[in-house]
Short mmCIF file of C-alpha atoms (C1' of nucleotides) in Angstrom, two decimals:
data_model
loop_
_atom_site.label_atom_id
_atom_site.label_comp_id
_atom_site.label_asym_id
_atom_site.label_seq_id
_atom_site.Cartn_x
_atom_site.Cartn_y
_atom_site.Cartn_z
CA MET A 1 85.52 113.16 88.58
CA VAL A 2 83.16 112.13 91.33
CA ILE A 3 80.32 110.93 89.11
CA LYS A 4 82.62 108.77 87.03
CA LYS A 5 84.07 107.20 90.14
CA LEU A 6 80.70 106.09 91.38
CA LYS A 7 79.60 104.78 87.98
CA LYS A 8 82.84 102.88 87.58
CA LEU A 9 82.12 101.09 90.83
CA GLY A 10 78.55 100.27 89.83
CA LEU A 11 77.19 102.35 92.67
CA LYS A 12 73.97 104.33 92.59
CA LEU A 13 74.41 108.03 92.11
CA THR A 14 72.71 109.39 95.22
CA PRO A 15 72.89 113.00 96.39
CA GLN A 16 74.39 111.83 99.68
CA ARG A 17 77.22 109.99 98.00
CA LEU A 18 77.92 112.86 95.65
CA ALA A 19 78.05 115.24 98.58
CA ILE A 20 80.40 113.04 100.59
CA LEU A 21 82.70 112.46 97.65
CA ASN A 22 82.72 116.13 96.71
CA LEU A 23 83.55 117.10 100.24
CA LEU A 24 86.47 114.70 100.27
CA GLU A 25 87.76 115.51 96.77
CA GLY A 26 91.08 117.28 97.21
CA ASN A 27 90.45 117.61 100.94
CA THR A 28 93.65 117.37 102.96
CA THR A 29 92.10 117.79 106.42
CA HIS A 30 91.50 114.04 106.92
CA PRO A 31 88.02 114.36 108.37
CA SER A 32 86.28 111.77 110.52
CA ALA A 33 82.84 110.37 109.71
CA GLU A 34 81.27 112.71 112.20
CA GLU A 35 83.05 115.76 110.84
CA ILE A 36 81.81 114.89 107.37
CA TYR A 37 78.31 114.43 108.74
CA ASN A 38 78.35 117.76 110.57
CA GLN A 39 79.63 119.63 107.56
CA LEU A 40 76.98 118.21 105.25
CA LYS A 41 74.03 118.22 107.63
CA PRO A 42 73.03 121.87 106.99
CA GLN A 43 72.71 121.26 103.24
CA TYR A 44 71.31 117.71 103.59
CA PRO A 45 69.10 117.77 106.68
CA SER A 46 67.89 114.21 106.14
CA LEU A 47 71.44 112.84 106.01
CA SER A 48 72.12 110.04 108.45
CA LEU A 49 75.41 109.25 110.10
CA ALA A 50 74.89 105.63 109.07
CA THR A 51 74.93 106.70 105.44
CA VAL A 52 78.22 108.49 105.94
CA TYR A 53 79.70 105.35 107.47
CA ASN A 54 78.25 103.15 104.73
CA THR A 55 79.59 105.34 101.98
CA LEU A 56 83.01 105.59 103.54
CA GLU A 57 83.17 101.84 103.90
CA VAL A 58 82.16 101.16 100.32
CA LEU A 59 84.66 103.69 99.01
CA THR A 60 87.42 102.38 101.22
CA LYS A 61 86.81 98.78 100.20
CA SER A 62 86.83 99.70 96.54
CA GLY A 63 90.12 101.52 96.96
CA GLU A 64 88.98 105.09 96.43
CA LEU A 65 89.78 106.18 99.99
CA GLN A 66 92.01 105.10 102.79
CA GLU A 67 91.18 104.84 106.45
CA ILE A 68 93.60 106.42 108.90
CA ARG A 69 93.66 104.89 112.36
CA ILE A 70 96.23 107.19 113.88
CA LYS A 71 94.02 108.12 116.85
CA ALA A 72 92.82 105.63 119.39
CA ASP A 73 89.19 106.56 119.38
CA LYS A 74 88.31 107.87 115.95
CA ARG A 75 88.97 106.96 112.34
CA HIS A 76 89.92 109.52 109.76
CA PHE A 77 89.61 109.33 105.99
CA ASP A 78 91.94 110.34 103.21
CA PRO A 79 90.76 110.75 99.61
CA ASN A 80 94.23 109.79 98.49
CA PRO A 81 94.34 105.98 98.54
CA ALA A 82 98.04 105.78 97.64
CA PRO A 83 100.26 104.58 100.50
CA HIS A 84 101.83 107.49 102.35
CA SER A 85 102.43 108.24 105.99
CA HIS A 86 100.51 110.42 108.39
CA PHE A 87 101.26 112.62 111.33
CA LEU A 88 99.15 113.34 114.42
CA CYS A 89 99.83 116.53 116.34
CA ARG A 90 99.49 115.96 120.07
CA VAL A 91 98.72 119.64 120.64
CA CYS A 92 95.99 120.47 118.12
CA GLU A 93 95.05 116.83 117.38
CA SER A 94 95.11 117.42 113.64
CA VAL A 95 96.15 114.80 111.10
CA HIS A 96 98.54 115.69 108.31
CA ASP A 97 100.01 113.94 105.32
CA LEU A 98 103.70 113.44 105.82
CA ASP A 99 105.56 112.74 102.66
CA ASP A 100 108.69 111.63 104.34
CA GLY A 101 110.05 109.34 101.67
CA LEU A 102 111.33 107.15 104.48
CA LEU A 103 109.41 104.07 103.54
CA GLU A 104 108.03 103.25 100.15
CA MET A 105 107.59 99.63 99.37
CA GLN A 106 105.82 97.62 96.74
CA THR A 107 103.37 95.18 98.25
CA PRO A 108 103.09 92.27 98.58
CA PHE A 109 106.55 91.29 99.78
CA ASN A 110 108.13 88.83 102.17
CA VAL A 111 109.98 89.41 105.45
CA ASN A 112 111.09 86.59 107.70
CA GLY A 113 108.48 84.30 106.21
CA TYR A 114 105.65 86.81 106.64
CA LEU A 115 103.64 87.79 103.58
CA VAL A 116 103.13 91.55 103.88
CA GLU A 117 100.18 92.84 101.86
CA GLY A 118 100.00 96.31 103.33
CA TYR A 119 101.43 98.55 106.01
CA THR A 120 100.85 101.80 107.85
CA LEU A 121 103.36 104.29 109.14
CA TYR A 122 102.16 106.85 111.66
CA PHE A 123 104.16 109.67 113.22
CA TYR A 124 103.33 111.42 116.48
CA GLY A 125 104.58 114.78 117.70
CA ILE A 126 104.01 118.49 117.19
CA CYS A 127 103.06 120.10 113.89
CA PRO A 128 104.77 123.19 112.47
CA GLY A 129 101.89 125.49 113.41
CA CYS A 130 101.88 124.41 117.04
CA LEU A 131 105.67 124.54 117.24
CA GLU A 132 105.46 128.16 116.10
CA LYS A 133 102.92 128.98 118.80
CA GLU A 134 105.08 127.36 121.48
CA LYS A 135 108.02 129.50 120.41
CA GLY A 136 105.82 132.57 120.85
CA LYS A 137 105.03 131.62 124.44
CA ASN A 138 108.66 131.33 125.42
CA ARG A 139 109.42 134.93 124.55
CA MET B 1 112.53 92.09 137.96
CA VAL B 2 108.85 92.84 138.38
CA ILE B 3 109.03 94.00 141.99
CA LYS B 4 111.89 96.35 141.29
CA LYS B 5 110.03 97.85 138.35
CA LEU B 6 107.03 98.73 140.48
CA LYS B 7 109.14 100.17 143.28
CA LYS B 8 111.16 102.22 140.85
CA LEU B 9 107.94 103.80 139.64
CA GLY B 10 106.71 104.52 143.15
CA LEU B 11 103.73 102.23 142.70
CA LYS B 12 102.15 100.13 145.40
CA LEU B 13 103.03 96.48 145.26
CA THR B 14 99.61 94.89 144.90
CA PRO B 15 99.00 91.24 144.02
CA GLN B 16 97.03 92.31 140.96
CA ARG B 17 99.89 94.36 139.59
CA LEU B 18 102.41 91.65 140.27
CA ALA B 19 100.24 89.13 138.50
CA ILE B 20 99.74 91.34 135.46
CA LEU B 21 103.43 92.17 135.19
CA ASN B 22 104.47 88.57 135.65
CA LEU B 23 102.07 87.45 132.98
CA LEU B 24 103.51 90.00 130.57
CA GLU B 25 107.19 89.41 131.44
CA GLY B 26 108.79 87.80 128.42
CA ASN B 27 105.39 87.27 126.84
CA THR B 28 105.46 87.57 123.05
CA THR B 29 101.78 86.91 122.40
CA HIS B 30 100.76 90.58 122.68
CA PRO B 31 97.64 90.02 124.75
CA SER B 32 94.72 92.41 125.02
CA ALA B 33 93.37 93.67 128.34
CA GLU B 34 90.60 91.14 128.19
CA GLU B 35 92.93 88.25 127.45
CA ILE B 36 95.05 89.23 130.44
CA TYR B 37 91.93 89.44 132.57
CA ASN B 38 90.67 86.03 131.46
CA GLN B 39 94.00 84.37 132.07
CA LEU B 40 94.35 85.78 135.59
CA LYS B 41 90.73 85.49 136.71
CA PRO B 42 90.96 81.84 137.83
CA GLN B 43 93.84 82.63 140.20
CA TYR B 44 92.52 86.08 141.21
CA PRO B 45 88.74 85.76 141.31
CA SER B 46 88.26 89.28 142.65
CA LEU B 47 90.26 90.82 139.82
CA SER B 48 88.42 93.49 137.93
CA LEU B 49 88.83 94.39 134.29
CA ALA B 50 89.13 98.04 135.35
CA THR B 51 92.23 97.15 137.33
CA VAL B 52 93.77 95.51 134.31
CA TYR B 53 93.12 98.64 132.28
CA ASN B 54 94.42 100.89 135.06
CA THR B 55 97.59 98.90 135.45
CA LEU B 56 98.22 98.74 131.74
CA GLU B 57 97.76 102.47 131.47
CA VAL B 58 100.10 103.26 134.33
CA LEU B 59 102.75 100.95 132.96
CA THR B 60 102.40 102.28 129.44
CA LYS B 61 102.64 105.88 130.59
CA SER B 62 105.74 105.13 132.60
CA GLY B 63 107.36 103.47 129.61
CA GLU B 64 107.40 99.86 130.80
CA LEU B 65 105.00 98.65 128.11
CA GLN B 66 103.85 99.71 124.72
CA GLU B 67 100.35 99.77 123.36
CA ILE B 68 99.78 98.22 119.96
CA ARG B 69 96.86 99.60 118.00
CA ILE B 70 97.17 97.39 114.97
CA LYS B 71 93.55 96.22 115.15
CA ALA B 72 90.58 98.54 114.78
CA ASP B 73 88.62 97.37 117.77
CA LYS B 74 91.08 96.17 120.36
CA ARG B 75 94.38 97.28 121.86
CA HIS B 76 97.22 94.89 122.48
CA PHE B 77 100.15 95.23 124.85
CA ASP B 78 103.82 94.48 124.46
CA PRO B 79 106.18 94.16 127.46
CA ASN B 80 108.98 95.36 125.20
CA PRO B 81 108.74 99.16 125.15
CA ALA B 82 111.52 99.60 122.59
CA PRO B 83 110.31 100.76 119.18
CA HIS B 84 109.87 97.87 116.80
CA SER B 85 107.26 97.00 114.24
CA HIS B 86 104.33 94.61 114.44
CA PHE B 87 102.44 92.36 112.13
CA LEU B 88 98.75 91.41 112.12
CA CYS B 89 97.75 88.19 110.40
CA ARG B 90 94.42 88.58 108.62
CA VAL B 91 93.77 84.86 108.84
CA CYS B 92 94.41 83.98 112.48
CA GLU B 93 94.26 87.57 113.79
CA SER B 94 97.43 87.14 115.80
CA VAL B 95 99.94 89.90 116.43
CA HIS B 96 103.65 89.25 115.99
CA ASP B 97 106.83 91.21 116.49
CA LEU B 98 108.42 91.86 113.15
CA ASP B 99 112.03 92.77 113.38
CA ASP B 100 112.28 93.96 109.89
CA GLY B 101 115.14 96.41 110.30
CA LEU B 102 113.36 98.56 107.76
CA LEU B 103 112.91 101.56 109.94
CA GLU B 104 114.90 102.41 113.00
CA MET B 105 115.10 106.04 113.93
CA GLN B 106 116.20 108.01 116.94
CA THR B 107 113.43 110.24 118.20
CA PRO B 108 112.85 113.12 118.35
CA PHE B 109 113.71 114.26 114.85
CA ASN B 110 112.46 116.76 112.30
CA VAL B 111 110.81 116.18 108.91
CA ASN B 112 109.41 119.02 106.84
CA GLY B 113 109.05 121.18 109.92
CA TYR B 114 107.25 118.49 111.93
CA LEU B 115 108.73 117.47 115.27
CA VAL B 116 108.42 113.69 115.40
CA GLU B 117 108.53 112.28 118.91
CA GLY B 118 107.41 108.76 118.12
CA TYR B 119 106.12 106.54 115.36
CA THR B 120 104.46 103.22 114.71
CA LEU B 121 104.93 100.83 111.84
CA TYR B 122 102.32 98.14 111.35
CA PHE B 123 102.31 95.40 108.75
CA TYR B 124 99.26 93.47 107.56
CA GLY B 125 99.14 90.16 105.76
CA ILE B 126 99.49 86.44 106.40
CA CYS B 127 101.80 84.91 108.99
CA PRO B 128 104.13 81.95 108.30
CA GLY B 129 101.87 79.47 110.10
CA CYS B 130 98.80 80.42 108.10
CA LEU B 131 100.76 80.49 104.85
CA GLU B 132 101.81 76.92 105.54
CA LYS B 133 98.22 75.85 106.11
CA GLU B 134 97.11 77.50 102.88
CA LYS B 135 99.75 75.59 100.96
CA GLY B 136 98.37 72.40 102.44
CA LYS B 137 94.89 73.17 101.12
CA ASN B 138 96.09 73.68 97.56
CA ARG B 139 97.46 70.19 97.29
"C1'" DT C 1 55.13 105.18 84.26
"C1'" DA C 2 56.00 101.01 86.95
"C1'" DC C 3 59.23 97.98 88.91
"C1'" DT C 4 62.97 96.35 91.79
"C1'" DA C 5 67.16 96.12 93.95
"C1'" DA C 6 69.94 99.26 96.23
"C1'" DA C 7 70.31 102.92 99.35
"C1'" DT C 8 68.83 105.79 103.12
"C1'" DT C 9 66.95 106.57 107.46
"C1'" DA C 10 65.96 106.53 112.53
"C1'" DT C 11 66.69 103.72 115.99
"C1'" DA C 12 68.56 100.19 118.69
"C1'" DA C 13 72.49 97.32 119.61
"C1'" DT C 14 77.34 96.41 120.35
"C1'" DA C 15 81.63 96.40 122.54
"C1'" DA C 16 85.88 98.30 124.18
"C1'" DT C 17 87.18 101.42 127.37
"C1'" DT C 18 86.53 104.99 131.08
"C1'" DT C 19 84.36 106.96 135.02
"C1'" DT C 20 82.35 106.86 139.52
"C1'" DA C 21 82.00 106.27 144.20
"C1'" DA C 22 82.36 103.14 147.86
"C1'" DA C 23 85.23 99.62 150.04
"C1'" DT C 24 89.75 97.77 150.69
"C1'" DT C 25 94.63 97.68 151.47
"C1'" DA C 26 99.82 98.66 151.18
"C1'" DA C 27 102.98 101.20 153.26
"C1'" DA C 28 104.34 104.98 156.18
"C1'" DA C 29 104.11 106.94 160.74
"C1'" DG C 30 103.69 106.61 165.47
"C1'" DC D 1 102.53 96.24 166.41
"C1'" DT D 2 98.76 99.40 165.73
"C1'" DT D 3 96.96 103.41 163.53
"C1'" DT D 4 96.52 106.29 159.73
"C1'" DT D 5 95.88 107.63 155.07
"C1'" DA D 6 96.48 107.97 150.44
"C1'" DA D 7 96.58 104.79 146.78
"C1'" DT D 8 94.27 101.04 144.82
"C1'" DT D 9 90.68 97.93 143.74
"C1'" DT D 10 86.09 96.87 142.77
"C1'" DA D 11 81.32 96.52 140.70
"C1'" DA D 12 78.47 99.02 138.25
"C1'" DA D 13 77.10 102.59 135.32
"C1'" DA D 14 78.43 105.69 131.65
"C1'" DT D 15 80.56 106.81 127.38
"C1'" DT D 16 81.36 106.74 122.59
"C1'" DA D 17 82.45 105.30 118.00
"C1'" DT D 18 80.67 102.22 115.08
"C1'" DT D 19 77.48 98.53 113.27
"C1'" DA D 20 73.10 96.16 112.73
"C1'" DT D 21 68.13 96.27 111.96
"C1'" DA D 22 64.02 96.89 109.67
"C1'" DA D 23 61.03 100.00 107.49
"C1'" DT D 24 60.86 103.51 103.97
"C1'" DT D 25 62.51 105.77 99.95
"C1'" DT D 26 64.68 106.18 95.52
"C1'" DA D 27 67.87 105.60 91.30
"C1'" DG D 28 68.05 103.36 87.32
"C1'" DT D 29 65.95 100.46 84.08
"C1'" DA D 30 62.30 98.16 81.36
#
DNA sequence: TACTAAATTATAATAATTTTAAATTAAAAG
DNA sequence: CTTTTAATTTAAAATTATTATAATTTAGTA
């Protein structure tokens, strides 16, 4: 699990990193750096936001996480580094995995002379929960 | 053309707006707000960056332009509001249209209970020009 | 236990974008 | 054509996520 991941990458096993990785493990809420920071702060009062950013960057670069840039102003993080698409609800602003099966490609590949090494597919709209609430209103 | 667009939207016909729209008309370089500002500044010395942002926002909201958020730090703008994908070259940092034909969907549609109203598809890699230069180096 | 490079921290810096409030102006009304 | 006014522009300050800095601390090793 988490400890093995860090060792594999030759990274020091600090309490901060363990906490961040444990929080992300199996987490499907796609938190931002600040959300991670706020959730850990009570248990790790000395934790710095810079450390959260540093850790997220190291883990992203080494392929353990993926960054989601579905919102203009804030990045979100996904502990699942495998390519898959995401959905942003314009009502509740939450980010969801969307396993649409619409687009699954092996990279790298070539299109029109362009060498494509990666890609992102983002969907925008209303999530099932918010759709349900809207229905309620119209009754 | 440009004048009709502004009138159709009920917007005042200011020199700044005309200049911005004319610069974008048929432009395939996907400029950022700052690039637009820098290109127009010599001819319109009083032009303010805030005006460029305001105009781009109005035009985007009214569906005349689309925002491209393919880069982390900067937004780019495309005078073609029709959905199509984009490519960011990691060498020269330029943004290109990529008419891949991989994904063309009518919105809105439903997937897994999600109401999808829009989507973006971004590709990352190396553009034809930069690939050519790299070949040159390896000789 | 001591050492050292890596990591953490608080703080300051950065940079794109947005807000503000005053001044200007396009377009409608007279 | 002049007046009016609401929209627009402007310069400047504010905002906000993220990154850089430099001093301090610490994990892992000898």
